[in-house]
XYZ file of C-alpha atoms in Angstrom:
645
model
C -0.291 0.271 -0.114
C 1.251 3.025 -1.192
C 2.632 6.353 1.420
C -0.153 8.592 1.187
C 0.798 11.932 0.155
C 2.023 14.321 3.351
C -0.886 17.476 3.383
C 0.964 20.970 3.676
C 0.703 22.795 6.749
C -1.651 25.861 7.433
C 1.588 27.707 7.846
C 2.501 26.158 4.064
C -0.474 26.642 2.443
C -0.535 30.723 3.614
C 2.564 31.111 1.691
C 1.399 29.555 -1.425
C -1.268 31.834 -1.441
C 0.836 34.875 -0.813
C 3.254 33.298 -3.705
C 0.214 33.445 -5.772
C -1.529 37.357 -4.653
C 1.986 38.116 -5.806
C 2.215 36.636 -8.812
C -0.965 38.251 -9.544
C -0.354 41.493 -8.861
C 2.822 41.667 -10.459
C 0.837 40.172 -13.850
C -1.953 43.305 -12.843
C 0.719 45.765 -12.347
C 2.029 45.041 -16.036
C -0.955 44.904 -17.085
C -1.673 48.527 -15.418
C 1.647 49.624 -16.694
C 1.416 48.341 -20.547
C -2.445 49.690 -20.274
C -0.668 53.624 -19.296
C 2.167 53.041 -22.551
C -0.467 51.908 -24.503
C -2.668 54.891 -23.466
C -0.149 58.120 -23.955
C 1.093 56.160 -27.256
C -2.368 56.528 -28.682
C -2.242 60.153 -27.201
C 0.954 60.864 -29.056
C 0.177 58.553 -32.466
C -3.698 60.775 -32.806
C -2.257 64.064 -31.771
C 0.537 64.053 -33.838
C -1.242 63.677 -37.381
C -4.100 66.529 -35.888
C -1.365 69.009 -34.562
C 0.041 68.894 -38.818
C -3.484 69.117 -39.551
C -4.616 72.084 -37.262
C -1.051 73.680 -37.771
C -0.736 74.084 -41.381
C -4.344 75.210 -41.330
C -3.674 77.991 -38.902
C -1.028 79.593 -41.757
C -4.028 79.390 -44.392
C -6.174 81.488 -42.153
C -3.724 84.187 -41.299
C -2.148 83.925 -44.754
C -4.944 83.595 -47.005
C -6.393 86.888 -48.131
C -9.638 85.092 -50.281
C -12.535 84.906 -47.481
C -14.030 82.005 -49.131
C -10.598 80.209 -48.608
C -10.405 81.329 -44.882
C -14.287 80.272 -44.047
C -13.048 76.268 -45.407
C -9.737 76.372 -43.401
C -12.180 78.326 -40.128
C -14.751 74.779 -40.806
C -11.608 72.627 -40.327
C -10.300 74.098 -37.520
C -14.317 73.537 -36.022
C -13.823 69.974 -37.149
C -9.591 69.152 -36.187
C -11.024 70.759 -32.212
C -13.802 68.561 -32.448
C -11.867 65.140 -33.120
C -9.605 66.633 -30.456
C -11.964 66.529 -27.756
C -13.337 63.306 -29.372
C -9.358 61.906 -28.640
C -9.622 63.644 -24.878
C -12.912 61.833 -24.133
C -11.895 58.644 -24.953
C -8.079 58.167 -22.756
C -10.297 60.051 -19.999
C -12.800 57.520 -19.800
C -10.019 54.606 -20.058
C -7.987 56.670 -17.258
C -11.373 56.759 -15.333
C -12.266 53.188 -15.916
C -9.068 52.513 -14.478
C -8.944 55.308 -11.480
C -5.942 56.240 -12.888
C -6.656 59.715 -13.721
C -5.252 62.100 -11.677
C -5.990 65.763 -11.218
C -3.185 68.139 -11.242
C -3.229 71.275 -10.171
C -1.252 74.216 -11.070
C -1.896 78.144 -11.526
C -3.313 79.396 -13.994
C -5.555 82.845 -15.074
C -9.487 83.037 -15.619
C -9.344 84.865 -18.641
C -7.526 83.085 -20.427
C -9.437 79.987 -19.270
C -12.409 81.858 -20.213
C -11.365 83.403 -23.513
C -9.864 79.928 -24.488
C -13.748 78.175 -24.439
C -15.702 80.247 -25.677
C -13.447 80.625 -28.553
C -13.911 77.333 -29.245
C -17.194 77.277 -29.827
C -17.768 80.482 -31.830
C -17.915 79.084 -35.066
C -20.134 76.739 -34.093
C -22.460 79.717 -32.454
C -21.505 81.342 -35.696
C -22.749 78.836 -37.992
C -26.063 78.047 -36.246
C -26.895 82.329 -35.058
C -27.155 81.722 -31.888
C -26.387 84.299 -28.905
C -23.484 84.078 -26.445
C -24.861 85.826 -23.134
C -22.391 85.949 -20.775
C -22.664 86.862 -17.317
C -19.290 86.739 -15.747
C -18.818 88.684 -11.692
C -16.655 91.397 -12.605
C -15.023 91.125 -9.193
C -13.465 87.038 -9.564
C -10.478 87.352 -8.590
C -8.143 86.713 -11.911
C -5.530 84.266 -10.913
C -6.432 81.185 -9.465
C -4.857 77.032 -8.434
C -6.507 74.346 -9.764
C -6.623 71.949 -12.743
C -7.177 74.165 -15.451
C -6.910 71.749 -18.471
C -9.778 69.484 -16.533
C -12.250 72.489 -15.433
C -11.734 73.537 -18.958
C -12.638 70.167 -20.135
C -15.858 70.308 -17.468
C -17.276 73.532 -19.462
C -16.616 73.388 -22.738
C -18.397 69.943 -22.582
C -21.459 71.847 -21.169
C -21.125 74.121 -23.602
C -20.431 72.250 -26.955
C -23.619 70.235 -25.665
C -25.653 73.865 -25.250
C -25.004 74.738 -28.579
C -25.439 71.605 -30.212
C -28.759 70.909 -28.531
C -29.894 74.798 -29.609
C -31.691 75.130 -33.082
C -31.928 79.174 -31.911
C -32.219 81.398 -28.950
C -28.909 81.523 -27.026
C -26.581 79.965 -24.530
C -25.490 82.008 -21.228
C -22.733 81.566 -19.334
C -22.599 82.337 -15.886
C -19.585 82.570 -13.374
C -19.784 83.752 -9.803
C -18.301 83.272 -6.841
C -17.900 83.533 -2.856
C -15.536 83.295 -0.337
C -14.807 80.190 0.726
C -11.996 79.912 3.459
C -8.188 81.213 3.706
C -7.348 81.816 0.399
C -10.172 79.622 -1.316
C -13.245 80.492 -3.489
C -16.264 78.728 -4.247
C -16.741 78.955 -8.381
C -20.535 78.158 -9.355
C -20.729 77.662 -12.676
C -24.081 77.397 -14.821
C -24.486 76.441 -18.740
C -28.047 77.372 -19.816
C -29.468 77.154 -23.150
C -32.390 77.548 -25.351
C -32.403 74.138 -26.784
C -34.849 71.340 -26.843
C -34.185 69.996 -23.400
C -34.850 66.722 -22.384
C -37.348 64.549 -21.040
C -37.776 63.824 -17.209
C -36.671 60.700 -17.300
C -34.089 60.662 -20.504
C -32.406 62.737 -17.170
C -30.741 59.545 -15.897
C -29.338 58.231 -18.911
C -27.674 61.397 -20.581
C -24.955 61.078 -17.561
C -23.839 57.335 -18.232
C -21.523 56.230 -20.371
C -22.571 55.508 -24.139
C -26.413 56.332 -23.697
C -27.597 58.813 -25.348
C -31.141 60.347 -26.010
C -34.113 59.280 -27.907
C -32.924 59.804 -31.496
C -35.923 61.584 -32.183
C -34.588 64.738 -30.235
C -30.591 63.476 -31.008
C -28.672 66.215 -31.528
C -26.584 65.234 -35.583
C -23.557 66.272 -34.303
C -24.143 63.466 -31.253
C -21.289 61.536 -31.037
C -19.542 58.846 -28.378
C -21.949 59.383 -25.605
C -19.071 59.821 -23.596
C -18.590 63.582 -22.788
C -21.317 64.137 -19.904
C -20.161 61.465 -17.998
C -16.751 62.089 -18.060
C -17.772 65.912 -17.185
C -19.446 64.410 -13.869
C -16.776 62.025 -12.844
C -14.062 64.816 -13.335
C -16.766 67.686 -11.138
C -16.958 64.961 -8.468
C -13.195 64.124 -8.385
C -12.858 68.093 -7.519
C -15.446 67.715 -4.545
C -18.158 68.922 -6.633
C -21.510 67.696 -8.075
C -23.037 68.530 -11.358
C -26.878 69.142 -11.457
C -29.078 69.717 -14.325
C -32.519 71.319 -14.859
C -34.585 71.249 -17.653
C -37.908 71.561 -19.129
C -38.367 69.830 -22.491
C -39.066 72.078 -25.521
C -37.754 74.897 -24.052
C -34.263 74.613 -22.680
C -31.236 72.811 -20.517
C -29.080 74.179 -17.534
C -26.113 72.744 -16.269
C -24.638 73.636 -13.066
C -22.068 73.140 -10.409
C -20.015 74.587 -7.500
C -16.089 73.906 -7.096
C -13.185 75.189 -4.798
C -10.080 76.875 -5.864
C -7.110 78.172 -4.328
C -6.837 82.469 -4.695
C -3.024 83.043 -6.247
C -3.842 86.945 -6.813
C -6.695 88.419 -5.657
C -6.790 90.959 -8.692
C -10.364 91.616 -10.534
C -10.918 89.843 -13.909
C -12.939 93.315 -14.729
C -15.766 93.616 -17.411
C -14.694 90.352 -19.416
C -17.411 90.147 -21.710
C -16.522 93.595 -22.792
C -12.699 92.115 -22.966
C -14.116 89.570 -25.422
C -16.711 91.283 -27.491
C -13.777 93.181 -28.468
C -10.991 90.643 -28.861
C -13.978 88.237 -30.954
C -14.433 90.922 -33.742
C -10.027 90.553 -34.257
C -10.265 87.117 -33.461
C -8.721 86.204 -37.356
C -7.224 89.227 -37.664
C -3.602 87.687 -36.150
C -0.769 90.028 -34.623
C 2.035 88.260 -33.985
C 3.224 89.540 -30.174
C 6.113 89.403 -29.899
C 9.269 90.296 -32.192
C 12.920 88.983 -31.740
C 15.410 89.228 -34.602
C 18.458 88.132 -32.301
C 17.031 85.459 -30.192
C 17.404 81.916 -31.373
C 15.494 79.048 -30.561
C 16.224 75.078 -31.406
C 13.091 73.133 -32.265
C 13.425 68.947 -32.300
C 11.609 67.035 -33.740
C 11.492 63.884 -35.803
C 7.937 64.863 -37.671
C 9.251 66.874 -40.807
C 5.650 68.375 -40.568
C 5.578 69.352 -37.011
C 8.545 71.355 -37.770
C 7.231 73.124 -39.985
C 4.342 73.720 -38.612
C 6.251 75.472 -35.538
C 8.180 77.820 -37.670
C 5.509 78.432 -39.568
C 3.754 79.536 -36.399
C 6.561 82.004 -35.439
C 7.617 83.198 -39.288
C 5.908 86.568 -37.997
C 8.280 87.125 -34.752
C 11.628 87.055 -36.341
C 12.941 84.527 -34.308
C 16.133 82.665 -35.599
C 14.984 79.221 -35.822
C 17.150 75.713 -36.201
C 15.532 72.732 -36.626
C 16.786 68.672 -35.836
C 15.364 65.600 -36.619
C 16.906 63.672 -33.450
C 18.427 64.053 -30.713
C 21.917 63.487 -31.927
C 21.328 66.200 -34.155
C 20.196 68.253 -31.438
C 23.502 66.979 -29.607
C 25.869 68.451 -32.375
C 23.851 71.742 -32.787
C 24.387 72.776 -30.009
C 28.189 72.513 -29.340
C 28.485 74.805 -32.442
C 26.150 77.179 -31.826
C 23.825 78.735 -28.656
C 20.039 79.235 -28.352
C 17.936 81.361 -25.721
C 15.226 78.285 -25.858
C 14.835 74.613 -27.255
C 11.495 73.419 -27.516
C 11.935 69.684 -27.571
C 9.775 66.439 -28.355
C 9.479 63.692 -26.094
C 8.436 60.881 -28.419
C 11.475 60.471 -30.880
C 13.618 57.426 -32.219
C 17.187 55.796 -31.013
C 17.098 58.899 -28.601
C 13.874 60.457 -26.884
C 13.445 63.878 -25.834
C 13.926 62.856 -21.759
C 17.403 61.369 -22.635
C 18.168 64.027 -24.598
C 17.448 66.369 -22.339
C 19.563 64.454 -19.947
C 22.251 64.653 -22.398
C 22.360 68.546 -22.717
C 22.441 68.896 -19.521
C 25.172 66.249 -18.513
C 27.212 67.785 -21.821
C 30.611 69.754 -21.042
C 31.176 72.904 -22.289
C 27.894 73.487 -23.555
C 26.705 77.122 -23.657
C 23.521 76.088 -23.944
C 23.813 72.901 -20.969
C 21.585 75.656 -18.675
C 19.302 77.234 -20.898
C 15.534 76.658 -20.791
C 13.874 73.318 -22.799
C 10.167 73.119 -23.216
C 9.046 69.523 -24.317
C 6.727 70.118 -27.356
C 4.877 67.094 -26.948
C 1.548 65.150 -28.147
C 1.591 63.118 -24.992
C -1.625 64.391 -22.946
C -2.262 62.306 -20.864
C -2.487 63.224 -17.381
C 0.412 63.542 -15.296
C 2.380 64.553 -18.252
C 3.244 68.041 -17.474
C 4.695 66.448 -13.659
C 6.374 64.128 -15.196
C 8.261 66.075 -17.667
C 8.859 69.006 -14.708
C 10.121 66.041 -12.836
C 12.592 64.894 -15.380
C 13.884 68.714 -15.350
C 11.992 70.203 -18.590
C 10.940 74.211 -17.472
C 7.825 74.098 -19.473
C 5.267 72.042 -21.109
C 2.972 72.740 -24.447
C 0.776 70.062 -25.749
C 0.396 69.520 -29.188
C -1.533 70.823 -31.374
C 0.163 73.735 -30.805
C -1.441 76.603 -29.413
C 0.105 79.596 -30.942
C -1.290 81.987 -28.478
C 0.252 80.132 -25.711
C 3.304 79.196 -27.493
C 3.542 82.401 -28.014
C 3.181 83.378 -24.583
C 5.420 80.448 -23.479
C 8.284 81.776 -25.887
C 8.013 85.413 -24.087
C 8.341 84.563 -20.886
C 11.517 82.326 -21.806
C 13.408 84.320 -24.050
C 15.628 86.877 -22.551
C 13.853 90.491 -21.752
C 16.480 92.117 -24.301
C 15.907 90.768 -26.737
C 11.844 90.334 -27.207
C 10.164 93.569 -28.231
C 6.272 93.191 -27.527
C 3.279 93.852 -30.370
C 0.953 94.568 -27.552
C -0.374 98.050 -27.744
C -3.874 97.943 -28.921
C -4.847 101.091 -28.953
C -2.904 101.621 -32.030
C -3.276 98.103 -32.977
C -6.968 98.305 -33.496
C -7.606 102.296 -34.636
C -4.917 102.027 -37.028
C -3.232 97.967 -38.071
C -0.045 96.484 -37.663
C 0.699 97.891 -41.568
C -1.298 101.061 -41.252
C 1.255 101.967 -38.113
C 4.383 100.581 -39.556
C 3.832 102.453 -43.494
C 3.312 105.280 -41.324
C 5.903 105.599 -38.789
C 9.287 105.541 -39.542
C 11.646 102.516 -39.107
C 12.995 104.057 -35.799
C 9.571 104.829 -34.561
C 8.107 101.628 -35.756
C 10.496 99.763 -33.240
C 8.712 102.126 -30.308
C 6.083 100.861 -31.235
C 6.601 97.356 -31.011
C 7.786 98.140 -27.566
C 4.303 99.216 -26.319
C 4.855 103.091 -26.599
C 1.504 104.625 -27.908
C 3.859 107.056 -30.125
C 0.950 109.086 -31.230
C -0.181 110.280 -27.562
C 3.850 110.694 -26.343
C 4.145 113.167 -29.524
C 1.262 115.167 -28.304
C 2.167 115.424 -24.788
C 5.916 116.902 -26.412
C 3.688 118.981 -28.977
C 4.808 117.217 -31.391
C 8.659 118.143 -31.201
C 10.051 114.645 -31.705
C 13.706 115.635 -30.742
C 12.186 116.799 -27.458
C 10.469 112.991 -27.164
C 13.989 111.716 -28.163
C 14.677 113.334 -25.258
C 12.447 112.413 -22.274
C 12.511 109.173 -23.757
C 16.404 109.296 -22.337
C 15.622 110.804 -19.131
C 12.607 107.508 -18.610
C 15.101 105.396 -19.269
C 17.864 106.461 -17.009
C 14.566 106.769 -13.762
C 12.831 103.515 -14.293
C 15.631 101.782 -12.550
C 15.968 104.271 -10.062
C 12.310 104.542 -9.470
C 11.826 100.173 -9.109
C 14.367 100.376 -6.496
C 12.474 102.900 -4.620
C 9.204 100.818 -4.900
C 10.884 97.838 -3.399
C 12.064 99.969 -0.537
C 9.208 101.615 0.253
C 7.497 98.470 -0.425
C 10.098 95.907 1.971
C 9.006 98.671 4.859
C 5.429 98.436 4.436
C 5.349 102.129 3.860
C 2.264 102.543 1.781
C 1.581 106.670 1.573
C 6.115 106.762 -0.333
C 5.357 103.662 -1.954
C 2.030 105.720 -3.633
C 4.228 109.402 -4.557
C 6.326 107.025 -6.408
C 3.933 104.885 -7.824
C 2.097 108.307 -8.972
C 5.014 109.754 -9.880
C 6.190 106.742 -12.385
C 2.368 107.261 -13.701
C 2.876 110.211 -14.988
C 6.207 109.329 -16.170
C 4.704 106.839 -18.513
C 1.533 108.626 -19.403
C 3.650 111.327 -20.814
C 5.946 109.315 -23.040
C 2.881 106.471 -24.417
C 3.797 103.847 -22.148
C 0.058 103.200 -21.696
C -0.017 99.837 -19.864
C 2.806 100.136 -17.817
C 1.096 103.749 -16.718
C -1.884 102.072 -16.298
C -0.483 99.362 -14.166
C 1.200 101.822 -11.825
C -2.204 103.555 -11.726
C -4.180 100.114 -10.418
C -1.182 100.132 -7.414
C -1.599 103.544 -7.070
C -5.253 103.487 -6.080
C -4.568 100.155 -3.902
C -1.500 102.146 -2.078
C -3.663 105.055 -1.255
C -6.217 102.550 0.095
C -3.765 101.239 2.415
C -4.171 97.469 0.991
C -0.336 96.271 1.412
C -1.421 92.627 0.940
C -2.704 93.723 -2.751
C 0.315 95.931 -3.416
C 2.618 92.949 -2.496
C 0.562 90.632 -4.409
C 0.257 92.959 -7.740
C 3.871 94.744 -7.700
C 5.832 91.417 -9.194
C 3.870 92.696 -12.062
C 4.399 96.693 -12.178
C 8.414 95.801 -12.028
C 8.302 92.734 -14.797
C 7.343 95.696 -17.011
C 9.553 98.781 -16.126
C 12.395 96.153 -16.118
C 11.852 94.730 -19.717
C 10.466 98.377 -20.827
C 14.267 99.528 -19.706
C 16.612 96.638 -21.358
C 14.393 97.367 -24.835
C 14.471 100.945 -24.386
C 18.417 100.315 -23.911
C 19.098 98.509 -27.076
C 16.382 101.412 -28.897
C 18.672 104.250 -27.475
C 22.075 101.983 -28.248
C 20.949 102.150 -31.745
C 19.804 105.504 -31.936
C 23.304 106.621 -30.782
C 24.897 104.508 -33.635
C 22.080 106.153 -35.847
C 23.370 109.291 -35.311
C 26.615 108.856 -35.525
C 26.245 107.384 -39.075
C 23.621 109.512 -39.891
C 27.078 112.848 -39.544
C 29.039 110.477 -40.764
C 27.225 109.922 -44.459
C 26.349 114.027 -44.706
C 30.336 114.408 -44.812
C 31.236 111.271 -46.253
C 30.054 109.988 -50.257
C 28.807 107.166 -50.390
C 31.093 104.639 -51.449
C 30.628 102.158 -54.292
C 31.965 98.033 -53.146
C 31.696 95.283 -56.001
C 30.316 92.490 -55.007
C 33.416 90.320 -54.717
C 35.281 92.380 -52.235
C 31.858 92.565 -50.672
C 31.816 88.892 -49.805
C 35.965 89.070 -49.715
C 35.450 91.683 -46.401
C 32.546 89.534 -45.183
C 34.589 86.326 -44.895
C 37.580 88.315 -43.252
C 34.577 89.620 -41.090
C 33.940 85.934 -39.780
C 37.786 85.598 -39.195
C 38.057 88.220 -36.928
C 34.639 87.062 -35.208
C 35.735 83.022 -34.527
C 39.173 84.407 -33.344
C 37.256 86.810 -30.795
C 38.858 89.727 -31.530
C 35.338 92.185 -31.259
C 37.630 95.128 -31.700
C 38.659 94.514 -35.227
C 35.034 93.003 -36.247
C 33.332 96.142 -34.964
C 36.220 98.579 -36.715
C 35.457 95.691 -39.778
C 31.621 96.381 -38.987
C 31.776 100.023 -39.080
C 33.926 100.185 -42.896
C 31.625 98.304 -44.518
C 28.444 100.074 -43.242
C 30.458 103.183 -45.512
C 29.708 101.389 -48.535
C 26.197 101.454 -50.770
C 24.604 98.175 -49.957
C 20.831 97.079 -49.568
C 18.689 97.321 -46.663
C 19.104 93.771 -45.714
C 23.193 94.124 -45.245
C 22.841 97.165 -43.296
C 20.161 95.021 -41.697
C 23.149 91.729 -41.073
C 25.450 94.801 -40.220
C 23.602 96.057 -37.129
C 22.445 93.478 -35.732
C 25.996 92.177 -36.210
C 27.345 94.654 -34.236
C 25.243 94.620 -31.818
C 26.013 91.283 -30.955
C 29.431 92.120 -30.889
C 29.178 94.699 -28.233
C 27.333 91.869 -26.262
C 29.839 89.675 -26.957
C 27.762 87.278 -28.335
C 30.699 86.532 -30.945
C 29.369 83.184 -32.275
C 25.542 85.000 -32.516
C 27.322 87.057 -34.527
C 29.451 84.919 -37.091
C 26.270 83.466 -37.890
C 24.572 86.370 -38.669
C 27.695 86.885 -41.202
C 27.454 82.756 -42.356
C 23.897 83.804 -42.892
C 24.363 85.808 -46.241
C 27.965 83.775 -47.331
């Protein structure tokens, strides 16, 4: 009779169960990891072609002179945005189902959020001839902290649904708030429409995934049935509750309340007025800045993405280099100096993260510490935190939002190479091209820096020489006043602060620096009321404006001095001619001096070359080169010269 098998002890059974559980857990974690990789890859693979479509389409809208073509392009943009929403909904739903979706808080501007939301549905509103009513609290703090991406998604879904199910009448967006504890407010959002409404028995269905209303009342634009299901879950994740009130045949109202942290209590102001003004010129693109001395490198393995990025920045006059791989990027930065690098993530052989680490580790690299921005189609939750953790300074998703792209570059480019073009008064009244034609080259430069030249000259009785003298005086006092304001702020001395900021307001107004004057006026009111906390929060904005204007004015005044010297020289010296062969030989000699870091000889050579009769493009090249040499940026000067050789 065989020996009976020994029965495992309880301890052995528990050990075996632990082994099995660990194996199951490992398999589950592996499956979750595979799921995360899949979602990230899907986000990248779907967003990349959408980026190309929307990017090139934006260039058509900007550059086409045919209204019919622009109208087709607007339709393409709308269809592309719908496709992008579908992609986001599907990816977010997958994350929610796997309990992997996370909220990612950051600081955001309420005005920017609202502009993005309303502009996203403007085409649909126009086509259906629907009115948009805005009821936005003017005293809402303009800067908050929260998950901007998902707040935008929530309100966007509600607005899109409202437009989708409304055939006539209007859509209304309400935004109110109330205090909700220390440094927190409760946002109250309502989206109301005069559409088809919802039957009472259908209301429970609309918040379920893949559930849609009766086909008799469905919109022809109805899509996945995921929008409201995701919206409800997102609101709940933020601690709120999505509610709906509806009368069948008359309309619906969706509402929710969520808490947000206050980062700046300065009021939003009359947003409806601001929006109406921006809407009138939404298709009238003007670059926010020009930076002919700014150098950036864009790295992406997709040639169409490179073309889109270059096209979107064409008006900024940036010097743009491109690289199609991490390896090519590393070779370029060994030879050239850049102010900003924009880096794609998913590239073959060496991805964006690996390339960034290689840049930071490269010995003797002049671009070792410059800002690197992740420019990527990876838009899943947590991506921003991943890139910041890896060492990127910032993160921008594809499809590239041209407005955000320019804002980001303004933030990271050195202030002394950026000329802001934000003077809306002149812009709105005359248009950029008309102003540029009407003003001299030197005056146009001031306009691009943000000066209302007409107002400045008006205060000077039209005397341009006097205006130039006052500009010099204004430049000389900016740093002095900034230091005085900082000192009074540090002491908490509001009367002293008020006196200086009042004086600054007057000085800025006299030279046509209207934006700076307006900011000084707001701070003057706060200081007069003794609002130390508010002044402390808002003052950095003023200081940043003063610093940027001081740097820009220095470049302008230096150029002005050089222009005067050149004019004096031309008055007594006959303009000389030079053959093309001699010109090229002279440029090669200049390049050799720059390559040897011989600044003194290079400057002498540049001034010699400026005597000759040459096209404006050559003269501009020499001016740029001269500026770079004076700033000891010999590599940039060399690149400027080599570009024409």
